[in-house]
Amino acid sequence: MFEFQITAQSGRARTATFATPHGAVQTPMFMPVGTQGTVKGISPQELTEIGSQIVLANTYHLLLRPGPELVAVHGGLPGFTAYPGPFLTDSGGFQVMSLGHMRRITEEGVTFKSHLDGSSVYLSPERSVEVQQALGADIIMAFDECPPYPAERDYIQASLERTVRWLERCLTFKSRDDQALFAIVQGGIHSDLRQQSLDATLPFSTPGFAIGGLAVGEGKAEMYAAVEYTAARLPADKPRYLMGVGHPEDLVAGIALGVDMFDCVYPTRTGRFGYALTDDGRLNMNSSAPRTSLEPIDPDCDCYACRHYTRAYLAHLLRAEEMLAPRMLSLHNLRYLHRLVERAREAIRVGRYAEWALSWAARYFKGKPKTDEMSGVPAWFARSVTDDV
Amino acid sequence: MFEFQITAQSGRARTATFATPHGAVQTPMFMPVGTQGTVKGISPQELTEIGSQIVLANTYHLLLRPGPELVAVHGGLPGFTAYPGPFLTDSGGFQVMSLGHMRRITEEGVTFKSHLDGSSVYLSPERSVEVQQALGADIIMAFDECPPYPAERDYIQASLERTVRWLERCLTFKSRDDQALFAIVQGGIHSDLRQQSLDATLPFSTPGFAIGGLAVGEGKAEMYAAVEYTAARLPADKPRYLMGVGHPEDLVAGIALGVDMFDCVYPTRTGRFGYALTDDGRLNMNSSAPRTSLEPIDPDCDCYACRHYTRAYLAHLLRAEEMLAPRMLSLHNLRYLHRLVERAREAIRVGRYAEWALSWAARYFKGKPKTDEMSGVPAWFARSVTDDV
């Protein structure tokens, strides 16, 4: 169980098979976010059809509503949501900080007011694992604190030390053998703090490690320097998960740096707002051009929307505020990211990841600001993809 | 083309096959409403899976947005919407009255202000047919006026006479042979005016006839008296379409009176509001009981929602305002009405329609107000189903 078997490498990028109780998955992979127990607007059957492999759910949200007991009597998230594959639940740490009101953090845990009804709720390492055991995901996350950006060095340091003590308590409390608990490395954008977090976290030998505390407002250059530093120092034989990331360019850069797992609300959220992901960048379906276009969003895409609809029809649905528009754009965007990692895996298998990534990026970034004049791609991207190759 | 072949009768109820350019359909049938070129939240693939046979679209809405030209360059509604089966378009007459502002009705046509942007729009019998030819539905409707309820007798009479003159202009203008134009019988709830409309309309021998001007606020008893009177006087060898109806009990009663086709936004609209149709009546998924129920909405239903989800999960989605809730409840409700007419067709085939209808109604109306103490069903329903049998 939870065996991580690398099948090919290309530079620092690698492709692997990760075994979970609900089936083996191929990495690198993008995990759709089903915050409240549903990927917004998308059915489990559709997730399976577009190549989703693991669905994320949120401990914070499901604790508040409908409560872990109701999910447990359904046999956990697969029974509750009807998605038959593996799940990953985050620990609630990040959401307590970003969504909870009037939170009070102590060594013991966090008390906060629910964003739904203002009621007082308590989360601790033990309570988070208890809830995650009731939710029954295959991969559960350590209860951590994710400092905001910017934050004082001293605060980041104190916080990461507490996160390590919380990790130990999570592991002590955890009783289910069919769930893998991943530790989370913190330390912000400071290499020495990342190193300190690594030194304290790696000895726990959890079946996977996450890189936390990024994509919270720092710049791309700082973020990818931290990803590069951390990923290079995580064990090669365990999956590496970059939390809350990302956009297409983040996946391609992160994979180059050796990241295996990603999650983000971006594809569904930007879809609901009327944007479609393509190899040429993000297409604004609210603009005037798509209204008369008889082309699909992406002629190379095999999603239901691209096989059946013109841009003009989808633009009509958007203007008419029809539910089918956010549904279809979310579906397409998820499929786009799944196809992107499928192409990345193939490039790794044939040992040409950097070449593929730069070729993909040349088209994706074409005509966009902040690209380097020589390479045609942003400096942070070029550095992530080509350094070390 | 447009052959209507009755295969069984039971009392006044009948089941038939109706041939259209996009395939043959079985009547009696319920037609989902896709006002703006989409059944709200439901994909064409799902419509096919749940047994939808014809989809309705609205001339008024599609004329205003995106305009008939855009639909025409897609090859009509099937190409635009990706629903491969037959379509029916209404003429816009009803919507001009209910949605247009500051409308001015003359013998020539109707000028009104768009409910979208206030622009001035003109519809006439000729323009309505022109637009419906561009939309390309298999069945198109005559441009009529549907008087409000209540209305003066004199107004209803003048209106129905104009509707007949408009029908003649529609038929004169119509040039496509692959579209069947249905005439609409008006006359409100007055038998003599219905007769007058019938006398003037039937000689046009259109391939089907609609009963218009009902379900606009009159009571059930008055409505079904008018349906009974009109349906009995329409030609037996042509399809009869009761416009804008209905609820489950309306379908069962209307079929008993010899109606073949129904349409209504009810299943999708009530689904979006959190209500589920069942043989026990309408289930309020917003109430407290479903929140902890591990049963499906309806154990006899074969829709995706009933095969995969508990009431508790769907109630959670509703409270969490997740898009999957209106999508799944709309899907279930459409499937419920399709299953209802499938059961009705079977009851007709075995010659026991009234018996089946009363048995269905005894459960459906159980414990509800306005039911007759003896029969357990409302008087208007019992009269529709049993009179003449």
Short mmCIF file of C-alpha atoms in Angstrom, two decimals, chain B residues 36-314:
data_model
loop_
_atom_site.label_atom_id
_atom_site.label_comp_id
_atom_site.label_asym_id
_atom_site.label_seq_id
_atom_site.Cartn_x
_atom_site.Cartn_y
_atom_site.Cartn_z
CA GLN B 36 -32.41 29.73 -24.67
CA GLY B 37 -31.08 26.72 -26.57
CA THR B 38 -30.26 24.59 -23.50
CA VAL B 39 -32.36 22.65 -21.03
CA LYS B 40 -31.05 24.41 -17.95
CA GLY B 41 -28.03 22.56 -16.56
CA ILE B 42 -28.56 19.36 -18.60
CA SER B 43 -26.36 18.12 -21.44
CA PRO B 44 -27.76 16.66 -24.68
CA GLN B 45 -26.15 13.32 -23.78
CA GLU B 46 -28.08 13.30 -20.51
CA LEU B 47 -31.33 14.20 -22.30
CA THR B 48 -30.86 11.19 -24.57
CA GLU B 49 -30.05 8.94 -21.60
CA ILE B 50 -33.16 9.90 -19.63
CA GLY B 51 -35.51 9.37 -22.57
CA SER B 52 -36.17 12.90 -23.81
CA GLN B 53 -37.59 12.74 -27.31
CA ILE B 54 -38.13 16.34 -28.41
CA VAL B 55 -36.62 19.51 -26.97
CA LEU B 56 -38.50 22.79 -27.00
CA ALA B 57 -36.81 26.10 -27.78
CA ASN B 58 -38.18 29.63 -27.73
CA THR B 59 -38.37 31.84 -30.79
CA TYR B 60 -38.74 34.97 -28.65
CA HIS B 61 -35.58 34.34 -26.62
CA LEU B 62 -33.40 33.13 -29.49
CA LEU B 63 -34.53 36.00 -31.73
CA LEU B 64 -33.31 38.48 -29.11
CA ARG B 65 -30.15 36.52 -28.27
CA PRO B 66 -28.06 35.22 -30.05
CA GLY B 67 -30.24 35.93 -33.10
CA PRO B 68 -31.48 33.41 -35.68
CA GLU B 69 -28.56 34.02 -38.07
CA LEU B 70 -26.03 32.54 -35.65
CA VAL B 71 -28.21 29.48 -35.09
CA ALA B 72 -28.68 29.11 -38.85
CA VAL B 73 -24.93 29.10 -39.59
CA HIS B 74 -24.66 26.20 -37.12
CA GLY B 75 -27.15 24.30 -39.29
CA GLY B 76 -30.04 25.10 -36.96
CA LEU B 77 -30.76 24.05 -33.40
CA PRO B 78 -29.28 20.53 -33.59
CA GLY B 79 -25.91 21.91 -34.71
CA PHE B 80 -26.04 24.85 -32.31
CA THR B 81 -27.08 22.93 -29.20
CA ALA B 82 -25.62 19.48 -30.01
CA TYR B 83 -28.95 17.83 -29.23
CA PRO B 84 -29.30 15.48 -32.20
CA GLY B 85 -33.03 14.73 -31.93
CA PRO B 86 -36.13 16.64 -32.99
CA PHE B 87 -36.90 20.16 -31.79
CA LEU B 88 -40.11 22.13 -31.42
CA THR B 89 -40.04 25.92 -31.42
CA ASP B 90 -42.86 28.00 -30.12
CA SER B 91 -43.76 31.03 -32.18
CA GLY B 92 -42.95 33.78 -29.71
CA GLY B 93 -46.59 34.81 -29.40
CA PHE B 94 -46.93 33.79 -25.76
CA GLN B 95 -43.59 35.32 -24.68
CA VAL B 96 -44.27 38.63 -26.44
CA MET B 97 -47.32 38.95 -24.19
CA SER B 98 -45.70 37.73 -20.98
CA LEU B 99 -42.17 39.16 -21.29
CA GLY B 100 -42.17 42.00 -23.81
CA HIS B 101 -42.71 45.53 -22.53
CA MET B 102 -44.88 48.26 -24.04
CA ARG B 103 -46.17 45.95 -26.72
CA ARG B 104 -48.46 47.25 -29.45
CA ILE B 105 -50.64 44.68 -31.18
CA THR B 106 -52.06 45.47 -34.60
CA GLU B 107 -53.52 43.31 -37.34
CA GLU B 108 -50.11 43.34 -38.99
CA GLY B 109 -48.11 42.14 -35.99
CA VAL B 110 -46.66 43.05 -32.60
CA THR B 111 -44.05 45.66 -31.72
CA PHE B 112 -42.51 45.32 -28.26
CA LYS B 113 -39.48 46.27 -26.27
CA SER B 114 -36.95 43.53 -25.52
CA HIS B 115 -36.84 42.48 -21.86
CA LEU B 116 -33.04 42.31 -22.23
CA ASP B 117 -32.10 45.78 -23.43
CA GLY B 118 -35.32 47.68 -24.15
CA SER B 119 -34.68 47.73 -27.89
CA SER B 120 -37.72 47.76 -30.15
CA VAL B 121 -38.49 44.40 -31.79
CA TYR B 122 -41.16 43.42 -34.28
CA LEU B 123 -42.82 40.05 -34.64
CA SER B 124 -45.50 39.08 -37.11
CA PRO B 125 -46.75 35.79 -38.50
CA GLU B 126 -44.28 36.09 -41.37
CA ARG B 127 -41.34 37.12 -39.20
CA SER B 128 -42.06 34.37 -36.66
CA VAL B 129 -42.06 31.71 -39.37
CA GLU B 130 -38.93 33.23 -40.92
CA VAL B 131 -37.13 32.99 -37.58
CA GLN B 132 -38.44 29.48 -36.93
CA GLN B 133 -37.23 28.41 -40.37
CA ALA B 134 -33.77 29.73 -39.50
CA LEU B 135 -33.85 27.88 -36.16
CA GLY B 136 -34.80 24.75 -38.09
CA ALA B 137 -37.00 22.86 -35.62
CA ASP B 138 -38.96 19.87 -36.87
CA ILE B 139 -42.19 21.24 -35.43
CA ILE B 140 -42.90 24.96 -35.56
CA MET B 141 -45.88 26.78 -34.09
CA ALA B 142 -48.29 29.28 -35.59
CA PHE B 143 -47.87 32.86 -34.37
CA ASP B 144 -50.82 33.39 -32.06
CA GLU B 145 -52.06 35.63 -29.32
CA CYS B 146 -52.69 34.08 -25.92
CA PRO B 147 -55.09 36.35 -23.99
CA PRO B 148 -54.41 36.76 -20.27
CA TYR B 149 -56.73 35.28 -17.62
CA PRO B 150 -59.19 36.70 -16.84
CA ALA B 151 -60.03 38.50 -20.09
CA GLU B 152 -63.23 39.90 -21.54
CA ARG B 153 -65.19 37.53 -23.79
CA ASP B 154 -65.14 40.14 -26.54
CA TYR B 155 -61.39 40.40 -26.34
CA ILE B 156 -60.93 36.63 -26.42
CA GLN B 157 -63.20 36.43 -29.45
CA ALA B 158 -61.45 39.23 -31.37
CA SER B 159 -58.11 37.71 -30.46
CA LEU B 160 -58.95 34.20 -31.61
CA GLU B 161 -60.28 35.53 -34.90
CA ARG B 162 -57.02 37.41 -35.46
CA THR B 163 -55.09 34.27 -34.49
CA VAL B 164 -56.86 32.42 -37.31
CA ARG B 165 -55.96 35.16 -39.81
CA TRP B 166 -52.35 35.01 -38.53
CA LEU B 167 -52.36 31.21 -38.98
CA GLU B 168 -53.30 31.66 -42.63
CA ARG B 169 -50.45 34.16 -43.09
CA CYS B 170 -47.99 31.75 -41.38
CA LEU B 171 -48.96 28.95 -43.75
CA THR B 172 -48.75 31.22 -46.80
CA PHE B 173 -45.27 32.39 -45.83
CA LYS B 174 -43.90 28.99 -44.77
CA SER B 175 -41.54 27.53 -47.39
CA ARG B 176 -39.67 24.62 -45.74
CA ASP B 177 -41.22 21.18 -46.31
CA ASP B 178 -39.19 19.54 -43.55
CA GLN B 179 -40.97 21.50 -40.82
CA ALA B 180 -44.49 20.77 -39.58
CA LEU B 181 -46.46 23.85 -38.57
CA PHE B 182 -49.01 23.23 -35.81
CA ALA B 183 -52.06 25.46 -35.49
CA ILE B 184 -53.16 26.63 -32.03
CA VAL B 185 -56.77 26.53 -30.86
CA GLN B 186 -57.68 29.39 -28.51
CA GLY B 187 -60.95 30.42 -26.84
CA GLY B 188 -60.11 30.55 -23.16
CA ILE B 189 -62.44 28.56 -20.91
CA HIS B 190 -65.55 29.23 -23.02
CA SER B 191 -66.87 26.21 -24.91
CA ASP B 192 -68.58 28.31 -27.57
CA LEU B 193 -65.41 30.30 -28.23
CA ARG B 194 -63.35 27.07 -28.31
CA GLN B 195 -65.88 25.76 -30.85
CA GLN B 196 -65.57 28.93 -32.90
CA SER B 197 -61.78 28.61 -32.89
CA LEU B 198 -62.03 24.92 -33.81
CA ASP B 199 -64.41 25.64 -36.68
CA ALA B 200 -62.07 28.25 -38.13
CA THR B 201 -58.81 26.37 -37.48
CA LEU B 202 -59.49 22.74 -38.39
CA PRO B 203 -60.01 23.41 -42.12
CA PHE B 204 -56.31 24.32 -42.43
CA SER B 205 -55.51 20.62 -41.83
CA THR B 206 -52.14 21.27 -40.22
CA PRO B 207 -50.14 18.13 -39.24
CA GLY B 208 -50.90 18.74 -35.58
CA PHE B 209 -53.00 20.97 -33.33
CA ALA B 210 -52.18 22.67 -30.07
CA ILE B 211 -54.54 23.65 -27.27
CA GLY B 212 -53.39 27.11 -26.24
CA GLY B 213 -54.51 29.72 -23.75
CA LEU B 214 -54.73 27.42 -20.72
CA ALA B 215 -52.73 27.08 -17.48
CA VAL B 216 -52.64 30.86 -17.31
CA GLY B 217 -54.42 31.27 -13.99
CA GLU B 218 -57.83 29.63 -14.38
CA GLY B 219 -58.76 26.83 -11.99
CA LYS B 220 -58.08 23.16 -12.65
CA ALA B 221 -61.78 22.36 -13.12
CA GLU B 222 -62.21 25.07 -15.75
CA MET B 223 -58.94 24.18 -17.42
CA TYR B 224 -59.75 20.49 -17.76
CA ALA B 225 -63.28 21.17 -18.96
CA ALA B 226 -61.71 23.22 -21.77
CA VAL B 227 -59.10 20.52 -22.50
CA GLU B 228 -61.81 17.87 -22.59
CA TYR B 229 -64.04 19.90 -24.88
CA THR B 230 -61.22 20.83 -27.28
CA ALA B 231 -59.34 17.53 -27.39
CA ALA B 232 -62.54 15.63 -28.17
CA ARG B 233 -63.12 17.83 -31.22
CA LEU B 234 -59.61 17.74 -32.65
CA PRO B 235 -58.98 15.19 -35.43
CA ALA B 236 -58.17 11.77 -34.00
CA ASP B 237 -55.42 11.15 -36.54
CA LYS B 238 -53.27 14.18 -35.68
CA PRO B 239 -51.15 14.85 -32.59
CA ARG B 240 -52.67 17.07 -29.89
CA TYR B 241 -50.35 19.33 -27.90
CA LEU B 242 -51.39 20.95 -24.61
CA MET B 243 -49.05 23.94 -24.37
CA GLY B 244 -47.15 24.91 -21.22
CA VAL B 245 -48.43 21.99 -19.14
CA GLY B 246 -47.46 20.44 -16.78
CA HIS B 247 -47.22 18.94 -13.43
CA PRO B 248 -47.33 15.14 -13.06
CA GLU B 249 -51.09 15.17 -12.37
CA ASP B 250 -51.62 17.34 -15.46
CA LEU B 251 -49.89 14.81 -17.67
CA VAL B 252 -51.90 11.90 -16.28
CA ALA B 253 -55.20 13.80 -16.61
CA GLY B 254 -54.35 15.28 -20.02
CA ILE B 255 -53.39 11.90 -21.45
CA ALA B 256 -56.76 10.53 -20.26
CA LEU B 257 -58.44 13.26 -22.30
CA GLY B 258 -56.54 12.32 -25.46
CA VAL B 259 -53.60 14.75 -25.29
CA ASP B 260 -50.35 13.52 -26.87
CA MET B 261 -47.74 16.20 -26.18
CA PHE B 262 -46.85 18.35 -23.17
CA ASP B 263 -44.12 20.84 -22.28
CA CYS B 264 -43.36 22.82 -19.15
CA VAL B 265 -40.44 24.46 -17.35
CA TYR B 266 -41.81 22.96 -14.13
CA PRO B 267 -39.46 19.95 -13.67
CA THR B 268 -36.28 21.97 -14.14
CA ARG B 269 -37.50 25.10 -12.34
CA THR B 270 -38.82 23.24 -9.30
CA GLY B 271 -35.61 21.20 -9.31
CA ARG B 272 -33.50 24.35 -9.14
CA PHE B 273 -35.60 25.40 -6.17
CA GLY B 274 -34.82 22.11 -4.41
CA TYR B 275 -37.94 20.04 -5.05
CA ALA B 276 -37.96 16.45 -6.30
CA LEU B 277 -40.89 14.79 -8.08
CA THR B 278 -41.95 11.36 -6.83
CA ASP B 279 -44.98 9.08 -6.90
CA ASP B 280 -45.71 10.33 -3.37
CA GLY B 281 -45.86 13.93 -4.51
CA ARG B 282 -43.27 16.66 -4.49
CA LEU B 283 -40.43 16.16 -2.00
CA ASN B 284 -38.98 19.31 -0.45
CA MET B 285 -35.26 18.66 -0.28
CA ASN B 286 -34.80 21.91 1.64
CA SER B 287 -36.69 20.51 4.62
CA SER B 288 -35.01 18.78 7.54
CA ALA B 289 -35.95 15.13 6.94
CA PRO B 290 -33.84 14.55 3.79
CA ARG B 291 -30.70 15.85 5.54
CA THR B 292 -30.11 12.55 7.30
CA SER B 293 -31.83 10.15 4.92
CA LEU B 294 -29.63 7.47 3.35
CA GLU B 295 -32.36 6.63 0.81
CA PRO B 296 -32.26 7.83 -2.79
CA ILE B 297 -34.90 10.35 -3.87
CA ASP B 298 -36.85 7.49 -5.45
CA PRO B 299 -35.74 3.85 -5.24
CA ASP B 300 -37.68 3.05 -8.44
CA CYS B 301 -35.95 5.76 -10.48
CA ASP B 302 -33.04 4.93 -12.76
CA CYS B 303 -31.65 8.45 -13.16
CA TYR B 304 -28.01 9.19 -12.31
CA ALA B 305 -28.96 11.00 -9.09
CA CYS B 306 -31.10 8.13 -7.79
CA ARG B 307 -28.53 5.51 -8.76
CA HIS B 308 -25.66 7.34 -7.02
CA TYR B 309 -26.84 9.70 -4.32
CA THR B 310 -28.63 9.67 -1.00
CA ARG B 311 -31.15 12.35 -0.11
CA ALA B 312 -28.68 13.44 2.58
CA TYR B 313 -25.95 14.12 0.04
CA LEU B 314 -28.28 16.03 -2.29
#
